[in-house]
Tab-separated table of C-alpha atoms in Angstrom:
chain	number	residue	atom	x	y	z
F	1	MET	CA	-12.063	-33.802	5.794
F	2	ALA	CA	-9.081	-32.942	8.178
F	3	GLN	CA	-6.466	-32.329	5.106
F	4	HIS	CA	-9.130	-30.085	3.570
F	5	SER	CA	-9.163	-27.812	5.931
F	6	VAL	CA	-4.737	-27.860	6.580
F	7	ASP	CA	-4.833	-27.357	2.665
F	8	THR	CA	-7.639	-24.342	2.886
F	9	HIS	CA	-5.809	-23.412	5.943
F	10	ASP	CA	-2.826	-22.964	3.894
F	11	SER	CA	-3.704	-20.738	1.273
F	12	HIS	CA	-5.232	-18.703	3.985
F	13	GLY	CA	-2.327	-18.208	5.047
F	14	GLU	CA	-0.587	-17.234	1.829
F	15	HIS	CA	-4.025	-14.780	0.784
F	16	GLU	CA	-3.366	-13.306	4.160
F	17	HIS	CA	0.109	-12.569	3.281
F	18	HIS	CA	-0.744	-10.878	0.295
F	19	GLU	CA	-3.048	-9.127	1.089
F	20	SER	CA	-1.090	-7.447	3.391
F	21	HIS	CA	1.911	-6.638	0.781
F	22	GLY	CA	3.803	-3.495	1.143
F	23	SER	CA	4.317	-2.344	4.451
F	24	LEU	CA	5.747	1.451	5.258
F	25	LYS	CA	9.291	0.252	5.011
F	26	SER	CA	9.299	-1.562	2.198
F	27	TYR	CA	7.843	1.753	0.193
F	28	VAL	CA	10.226	4.396	1.893
F	29	ILE	CA	13.228	2.179	0.791
F	30	GLY	CA	11.956	1.826	-2.318
F	31	PHE	CA	11.542	6.028	-2.794
F	32	VAL	CA	14.439	6.566	-1.080
F	33	MET	CA	16.669	3.779	-4.054
F	34	SER	CA	14.762	6.085	-6.606
F	35	LEU	CA	15.233	8.963	-5.852
F	36	VAL	CA	19.542	8.231	-5.254
F	37	LEU	CA	19.246	6.213	-8.435
F	38	THR	CA	18.205	9.246	-9.945
F	39	ALA	CA	20.399	11.580	-8.824
F	40	ILE	CA	23.325	9.581	-8.677
F	41	PRO	CA	23.313	10.008	-12.719
F	42	LEU	CA	21.836	13.421	-12.267
F	43	ILE	CA	24.815	14.959	-10.770
F	44	VAL	CA	27.850	12.846	-12.937
F	45	VAL	CA	26.307	13.174	-15.690
F	46	MET	CA	24.988	17.005	-15.555
F	47	ASN	CA	28.859	18.058	-14.121
F	48	ASP	CA	30.735	16.379	-16.488
F	49	LEU	CA	31.959	14.315	-14.316
F	50	LEU	CA	31.959	10.884	-16.974
F	51	GLU	CA	31.614	11.294	-20.975
F	52	GLY	CA	31.145	9.148	-24.100
F	53	LYS	CA	30.456	4.918	-23.468
F	54	ALA	CA	30.549	5.426	-19.133
F	55	ALA	CA	28.464	8.093	-19.164
F	56	THR	CA	26.328	5.782	-21.126
F	57	VAL	CA	26.961	2.689	-18.833
F	58	LEU	CA	25.803	3.780	-15.843
F	59	LEU	CA	23.129	5.282	-17.326
F	60	LEU	CA	21.566	2.818	-18.302
F	61	ALA	CA	22.912	1.190	-15.377
F	62	SER	CA	20.815	3.171	-12.980
F	63	ALA	CA	17.670	3.590	-15.331
F	64	VAL	CA	17.269	-0.555	-15.509
F	65	LEU	CA	17.855	-1.117	-11.422
F	66	GLN	CA	15.675	1.371	-10.678
F	67	PHE	CA	13.179	-0.464	-13.266
F	68	VAL	CA	13.774	-2.909	-10.330
F	69	VAL	CA	13.885	-1.048	-7.450
F	70	GLN	CA	10.150	-0.605	-8.854
F	71	LEU	CA	9.572	-4.228	-9.728
F	72	PHE	CA	10.598	-5.339	-6.197
F	73	TYR	CA	9.310	-3.173	-3.914
F	74	PHE	CA	6.206	-0.644	-5.369
F	75	MET	CA	4.708	-3.681	-7.795
F	76	HIS	CA	5.670	-6.515	-5.279
F	77	LEU	CA	6.709	-8.360	-7.977
F	78	LYS	CA	8.939	-11.250	-4.961
F	79	GLU	CA	5.708	-11.704	-2.989
F	80	GLU	CA	3.313	-13.095	-5.695
F	81	GLY	CA	2.129	-16.593	-4.740
F	82	LYS	CA	3.263	-19.560	-5.848
F	83	PRO	CA	3.048	-19.867	-10.659
F	84	ARG	CA	5.225	-16.959	-11.276
F	85	TYR	CA	2.445	-16.455	-14.270
F	86	ASN	CA	3.433	-12.648	-13.657
F	87	LEU	CA	6.701	-12.663	-13.380
F	88	MET	CA	7.448	-15.278	-16.227
F	89	VAL	CA	4.803	-13.012	-18.109
F	90	LEU	CA	7.551	-9.831	-17.415
F	91	LEU	CA	10.365	-11.851	-18.292
F	92	LEU	CA	8.294	-13.276	-22.368
F	93	GLY	CA	8.371	-9.396	-22.630
F	94	LEU	CA	11.835	-8.461	-21.296
F	95	ILE	CA	13.038	-11.049	-24.696
F	96	ILE	CA	10.403	-9.361	-26.913
F	97	VAL	CA	11.552	-5.245	-26.240
F	98	LEU	CA	15.046	-6.712	-25.896
F	99	THR	CA	14.798	-8.627	-29.521
F	100	ILE	CA	13.456	-5.166	-30.570
F	101	VAL	CA	15.304	-2.295	-28.967
F	102	ALA	CA	18.634	-4.503	-29.475
F	103	GLY	CA	17.824	-5.358	-33.340
F	104	SER	CA	16.407	-2.671	-34.309
F	105	ILE	CA	19.978	-0.725	-33.041
F	106	TRP	CA	22.031	-3.723	-34.115
F	107	ILE	CA	20.113	-3.443	-38.172
F	108	MET	CA	20.304	0.046	-38.646
F	109	THR	CA	24.506	0.309	-37.269
F	110	TYR	CA	25.410	-1.408	-40.206
F	111	ASN	CA	23.672	-0.926	-42.719
F	112	LYS	CA	25.130	1.625	-44.272
F	113	VAL	CA	26.083	1.062	-47.899
F	114	ALA	CA	30.040	1.040	-48.360
D	1	MET	CA	-32.754	-33.624	1.764
D	2	ALA	CA	-31.435	-34.180	4.844
D	3	GLN	CA	-27.831	-33.902	3.304
D	4	SER	CA	-28.837	-31.400	1.119
D	5	GLY	CA	-29.838	-29.616	3.882
D	6	ASN	CA	-27.300	-30.125	6.465
D	7	HIS	CA	-24.419	-29.221	3.205
D	8	ILE	CA	-26.558	-25.731	3.588
D	9	ILE	CA	-26.230	-25.310	7.071
D	10	ALA	CA	-22.271	-26.731	6.625
D	11	LYS	CA	-21.380	-23.788	4.372
D	12	PRO	CA	-21.515	-21.103	6.487
D	13	SER	CA	-19.863	-22.136	9.397
D	14	GLN	CA	-16.497	-21.439	9.998
D	15	GLU	CA	-13.959	-24.094	8.194
D	16	HIS	CA	-16.100	-23.455	5.247
D	17	ASP	CA	-16.185	-19.231	5.147
D	18	HIS	CA	-12.975	-18.740	5.596
D	19	GLY	CA	-11.249	-21.009	3.102
D	20	HIS	CA	-13.414	-22.009	0.249
D	21	GLY	CA	-15.300	-19.034	-0.440
D	22	LYS	CA	-12.006	-16.582	-0.100
D	23	GLU	CA	-9.599	-19.453	-2.081
D	24	GLY	CA	-12.430	-19.050	-4.422
D	25	HIS	CA	-12.619	-15.805	-4.447
D	26	HIS	CA	-8.369	-15.280	-4.074
D	27	ASP	CA	-8.426	-17.166	-7.618
D	28	LEU	CA	-9.794	-15.083	-9.411
D	29	GLU	CA	-8.346	-11.242	-8.366
D	30	SER	CA	-5.230	-13.092	-8.735
D	31	LEU	CA	-6.270	-14.689	-12.047
D	32	ARG	CA	-7.877	-10.456	-12.824
D	33	MET	CA	-4.626	-9.257	-11.529
D	34	MET	CA	-2.087	-11.559	-14.153
D	35	GLY	CA	-4.577	-10.185	-16.521
D	36	PHE	CA	-3.976	-6.602	-15.514
D	37	TRP	CA	-0.090	-8.054	-15.997
D	38	ILE	CA	-0.400	-8.867	-19.653
D	39	PHE	CA	-2.052	-5.869	-20.525
D	40	LEU	CA	1.639	-3.865	-18.708
D	41	ILE	CA	3.705	-5.975	-20.749
D	42	THR	CA	1.708	-5.776	-24.292
D	43	ASP	CA	2.339	-1.437	-22.908
D	44	CYS	CA	6.249	-2.321	-22.513
D	45	ILE	CA	6.486	-3.739	-25.913
D	46	LEU	CA	4.430	-0.787	-27.040
D	47	PHE	CA	6.876	1.754	-25.375
D	48	GLY	CA	9.752	-0.965	-26.147
D	49	THR	CA	8.747	-0.274	-30.258
D	50	LEU	CA	8.738	3.370	-29.718
D	51	PHE	CA	12.723	3.434	-27.836
D	52	ALA	CA	13.705	1.469	-30.978
D	53	THR	CA	12.273	3.721	-33.289
D	54	TYR	CA	13.650	6.968	-31.181
D	55	VAL	CA	17.313	5.447	-30.409
D	56	VAL	CA	17.533	4.146	-34.179
D	57	LEU	CA	16.124	8.207	-35.797
D	58	ASN	CA	17.948	9.692	-33.045
D	59	GLY	CA	19.710	11.821	-34.870
D	60	ASN	CA	18.413	12.632	-38.357
D	61	THR	CA	17.115	17.017	-38.203
D	62	ALA	CA	17.245	17.109	-41.813
D	63	GLY	CA	19.523	20.437	-40.122
D	64	GLY	CA	16.748	21.077	-38.000
D	65	PRO	CA	17.187	22.191	-34.106
D	66	THR	CA	19.208	19.177	-32.527
D	67	PRO	CA	17.476	18.100	-28.381
D	68	ALA	CA	21.080	19.105	-27.204
D	69	GLU	CA	20.284	22.620	-28.143
D	70	LEU	CA	16.591	22.661	-26.295
D	71	PHE	CA	15.954	20.527	-23.550
D	72	GLU	CA	15.469	23.010	-20.806
D	73	MET	CA	16.645	20.653	-18.612
D	74	PRO	CA	15.707	21.796	-14.862
D	75	GLY	CA	11.850	20.977	-16.129
D	76	VAL	CA	12.528	17.406	-16.970
D	77	ILE	CA	13.862	17.454	-13.973
D	78	ALA	CA	11.293	18.656	-12.051
D	79	GLU	CA	8.880	16.153	-13.561
D	80	THR	CA	11.055	13.406	-12.894
D	81	PHE	CA	11.387	13.867	-9.227
D	82	ILE	CA	6.978	15.050	-9.678
D	83	LEU	CA	6.547	11.320	-10.861
D	84	LEU	CA	8.837	9.413	-8.905
D	85	THR	CA	7.021	10.727	-5.663
D	86	SER	CA	3.947	10.577	-7.346
D	87	SER	CA	4.681	6.927	-7.760
D	88	PHE	CA	5.227	6.717	-3.653
D	89	THR	CA	1.843	8.469	-2.495
D	90	SER	CA	-0.102	6.005	-4.075
D	91	GLY	CA	1.979	3.452	-2.353
D	92	LEU	CA	0.889	5.227	0.710
D	93	ALA	CA	-2.382	4.826	-1.503
D	94	VAL	CA	-3.023	1.549	-0.903
D	95	LEU	CA	-0.903	1.380	2.257
D	96	SER	CA	-4.129	3.473	3.706
D	97	MET	CA	-6.384	1.035	2.092
D	98	ASN	CA	-5.049	-1.228	3.688
D	99	ARG	CA	-5.054	-0.164	7.413
D	100	GLY	CA	-9.310	0.007	5.760
D	101	ASP	CA	-8.499	3.915	6.303
D	102	ARG	CA	-11.284	5.377	3.467
D	103	LYS	CA	-9.982	8.291	4.163
D	104	GLY	CA	-6.415	8.412	4.211
D	105	LEU	CA	-7.167	6.113	0.993
D	106	ILE	CA	-8.549	9.321	-0.843
D	107	ARG	CA	-6.323	12.315	0.533
D	108	TRP	CA	-3.504	10.344	-0.358
D	109	LEU	CA	-4.980	9.147	-4.590
D	110	LEU	CA	-5.445	13.112	-4.659
D	111	VAL	CA	-2.263	13.653	-3.402
D	112	THR	CA	-1.358	11.317	-6.064
D	113	VAL	CA	-3.809	13.213	-9.239
D	114	LEU	CA	-2.446	16.779	-8.251
D	115	LEU	CA	1.272	15.255	-8.855
D	116	GLY	CA	0.364	13.681	-11.957
D	117	ALA	CA	-1.304	17.120	-13.468
D	118	SER	CA	1.457	19.169	-12.283
D	119	PHE	CA	4.280	16.288	-14.567
D	120	ILE	CA	1.663	16.910	-17.212
D	121	ALA	CA	0.677	20.403	-17.189
D	122	LEU	CA	5.121	20.723	-17.044
D	123	GLU	CA	5.169	18.564	-20.310
D	124	VAL	CA	2.367	20.129	-22.161
D	125	THR	CA	4.553	23.976	-21.050
D	126	GLU	CA	8.176	21.896	-22.405
D	127	PHE	CA	6.207	20.742	-25.620
D	128	MET	CA	4.496	24.479	-26.288
D	129	THR	CA	8.068	26.447	-25.722
D	130	LEU	CA	9.662	23.702	-27.824
D	131	VAL	CA	7.047	23.859	-30.561
D	132	HIS	CA	7.861	28.183	-30.106
D	133	GLU	CA	11.693	27.358	-31.308
D	134	GLY	CA	10.958	25.693	-34.240
D	135	ALA	CA	11.029	21.546	-32.698
D	136	SER	CA	7.340	20.752	-34.046
D	137	ILE	CA	6.500	16.987	-35.222
D	138	SER	CA	6.520	17.569	-38.589
D	139	THR	CA	9.692	19.277	-38.038
D	140	SER	CA	12.583	16.233	-38.799
D	141	ALA	CA	12.289	12.743	-37.570
D	142	GLN	CA	13.845	13.777	-34.612
D	143	TRP	CA	11.200	15.647	-32.831
D	144	SER	CA	8.717	13.521	-34.395
D	145	ALA	CA	9.552	10.345	-32.762
D	146	PHE	CA	10.412	12.351	-29.400
D	147	TYR	CA	6.653	13.317	-29.192
D	148	VAL	CA	5.124	10.161	-30.169
D	149	LEU	CA	7.350	9.106	-27.464
D	150	VAL	CA	6.916	11.064	-25.195
D	151	GLY	CA	3.652	12.060	-26.021
D	152	THR	CA	2.391	8.390	-25.888
D	153	HIS	CA	4.093	8.331	-22.343
D	154	GLY	CA	1.712	11.411	-21.491
D	155	LEU	CA	-1.761	10.165	-22.971
D	156	HIS	CA	-0.618	7.233	-20.349
D	157	VAL	CA	-0.900	9.777	-17.424
D	158	THR	CA	-3.785	11.192	-18.741
D	159	ILE	CA	-5.720	8.782	-18.750
D	160	GLY	CA	-4.168	7.111	-15.848
D	161	LEU	CA	-5.266	10.338	-14.031
D	162	VAL	CA	-8.957	10.202	-15.165
D	163	TRP	CA	-8.935	6.452	-13.487
D	164	MET	CA	-7.965	7.697	-10.802
D	165	ILE	CA	-10.634	9.945	-10.209
D	166	ALA	CA	-13.534	7.637	-11.443
D	167	ILE	CA	-11.482	5.349	-8.409
D	168	MET	CA	-12.361	7.624	-6.403
D	169	ILE	CA	-15.994	8.630	-6.571
D	170	GLN	CA	-16.323	5.228	-6.928
D	171	LEU	CA	-14.639	4.763	-3.479
D	172	LYS	CA	-16.718	7.653	-2.387
D	173	GLN	CA	-19.633	6.481	-3.434
D	174	HIS	CA	-19.189	2.409	-2.425
D	175	GLY	CA	-16.520	2.680	0.726
D	176	ILE	CA	-13.885	0.173	0.211
D	177	ASN	CA	-14.950	-3.387	-0.772
D	178	SER	CA	-13.138	-6.341	-3.004
D	179	VAL	CA	-14.062	-4.757	-6.194
D	180	THR	CA	-13.060	-0.655	-5.326
D	181	ARG	CA	-9.751	-3.133	-4.255
D	182	ARG	CA	-8.998	-4.685	-6.769
D	183	LYS	CA	-9.115	-1.716	-8.564
D	184	VAL	CA	-6.695	1.006	-6.436
D	185	ASN	CA	-4.575	-2.467	-7.120
D	186	ILE	CA	-4.330	-1.974	-10.388
D	187	ILE	CA	-4.429	1.871	-10.840
D	188	SER	CA	-0.930	1.597	-8.986
D	189	LEU	CA	0.138	-1.415	-10.269
D	190	TYR	CA	-0.430	1.080	-13.367
D	191	TRP	CA	1.117	4.591	-12.579
D	192	HIS	CA	4.597	2.299	-10.958
D	193	PHE	CA	4.652	1.116	-14.123
D	194	LEU	CA	4.336	4.767	-15.567
D	195	ASP	CA	6.876	6.268	-13.695
D	196	VAL	CA	9.135	3.217	-14.795
D	197	ILE	CA	8.411	4.003	-18.256
D	198	TRP	CA	9.510	7.733	-18.068
D	199	ILE	CA	12.832	7.092	-16.313
D	200	PHE	CA	14.028	5.404	-19.641
D	201	VAL	CA	12.195	8.102	-21.274
D	202	PHE	CA	14.764	10.349	-18.905
D	203	THR	CA	17.655	8.851	-19.049
D	204	ILE	CA	17.599	7.326	-23.194
D	205	VAL	CA	15.942	10.832	-24.754
D	206	TYR	CA	16.471	13.729	-22.109
D	207	MET	CA	19.317	12.582	-20.722
D	208	MET	CA	21.569	10.684	-23.628
D	209	GLY	CA	20.059	13.931	-25.759
D	210	VAL	CA	22.548	16.756	-23.401
D	211	MET	CA	25.440	14.313	-23.052
């Protein structure tokens, strides 16, 4: 009984944590970061500060960073409960997406008949 | 008999009410949230496929207009910042909800809906301008892929708007309870997700299109 009581108490604590997820601070940080991550590539590319490969890398890097910011600061992926099923589902999805996108680009780049 | 009676009395006692009931409820709720994550991932795969199609068909303009000629960046930049801000305000709505502030919750949801609606208005205006300038969905593979990708995102945003308005009505009627709480959490997750997808549309379609 005592054991049981401790158990439920623990999970209640986790529940509280889950309930209160996201503070104003974390949302503001996320928002500011996403604004900056949108502004940097815009300024760089629109003013032609970078070109070609470097610009592409910068653009993709800031988009991916933006994705990570949204996941952690807005979608609270980090505050998920113990068995991190949402994270696992997300990783599986990303593997499938990367396979589709990278695979399509690769196969269509090298399929030209010489 | 006495035992079962005892049990019934014991149930609403602090400990059980506090722990057991809520824990089971919590499990079901997190299962429902995970169900929604699975939906988001399938959506992610849908958009991944559309992005792959866009990238592969990019440049196949069949002698028609190219994106670099037609894209007008000011409108697109405005759309991007509007959607970013709406993602933030939907987060503020969730914060209001966690404080138990129904008025604040509905107000922030309303701000989010208005921002989302102005995003859609800008996008529809952009599409109409593009069609006017000779780039419709049947012009070339380039533009077919463009309208399917960007249009699917726009459709998602539109569905989100209708959904959010429906939740606002429910909040007006029933207030904040465990059901409406879950719905607000889920719509805000959905909205953040659409923002993420738009960032990739913005980067891959527009920024790389005009580079």
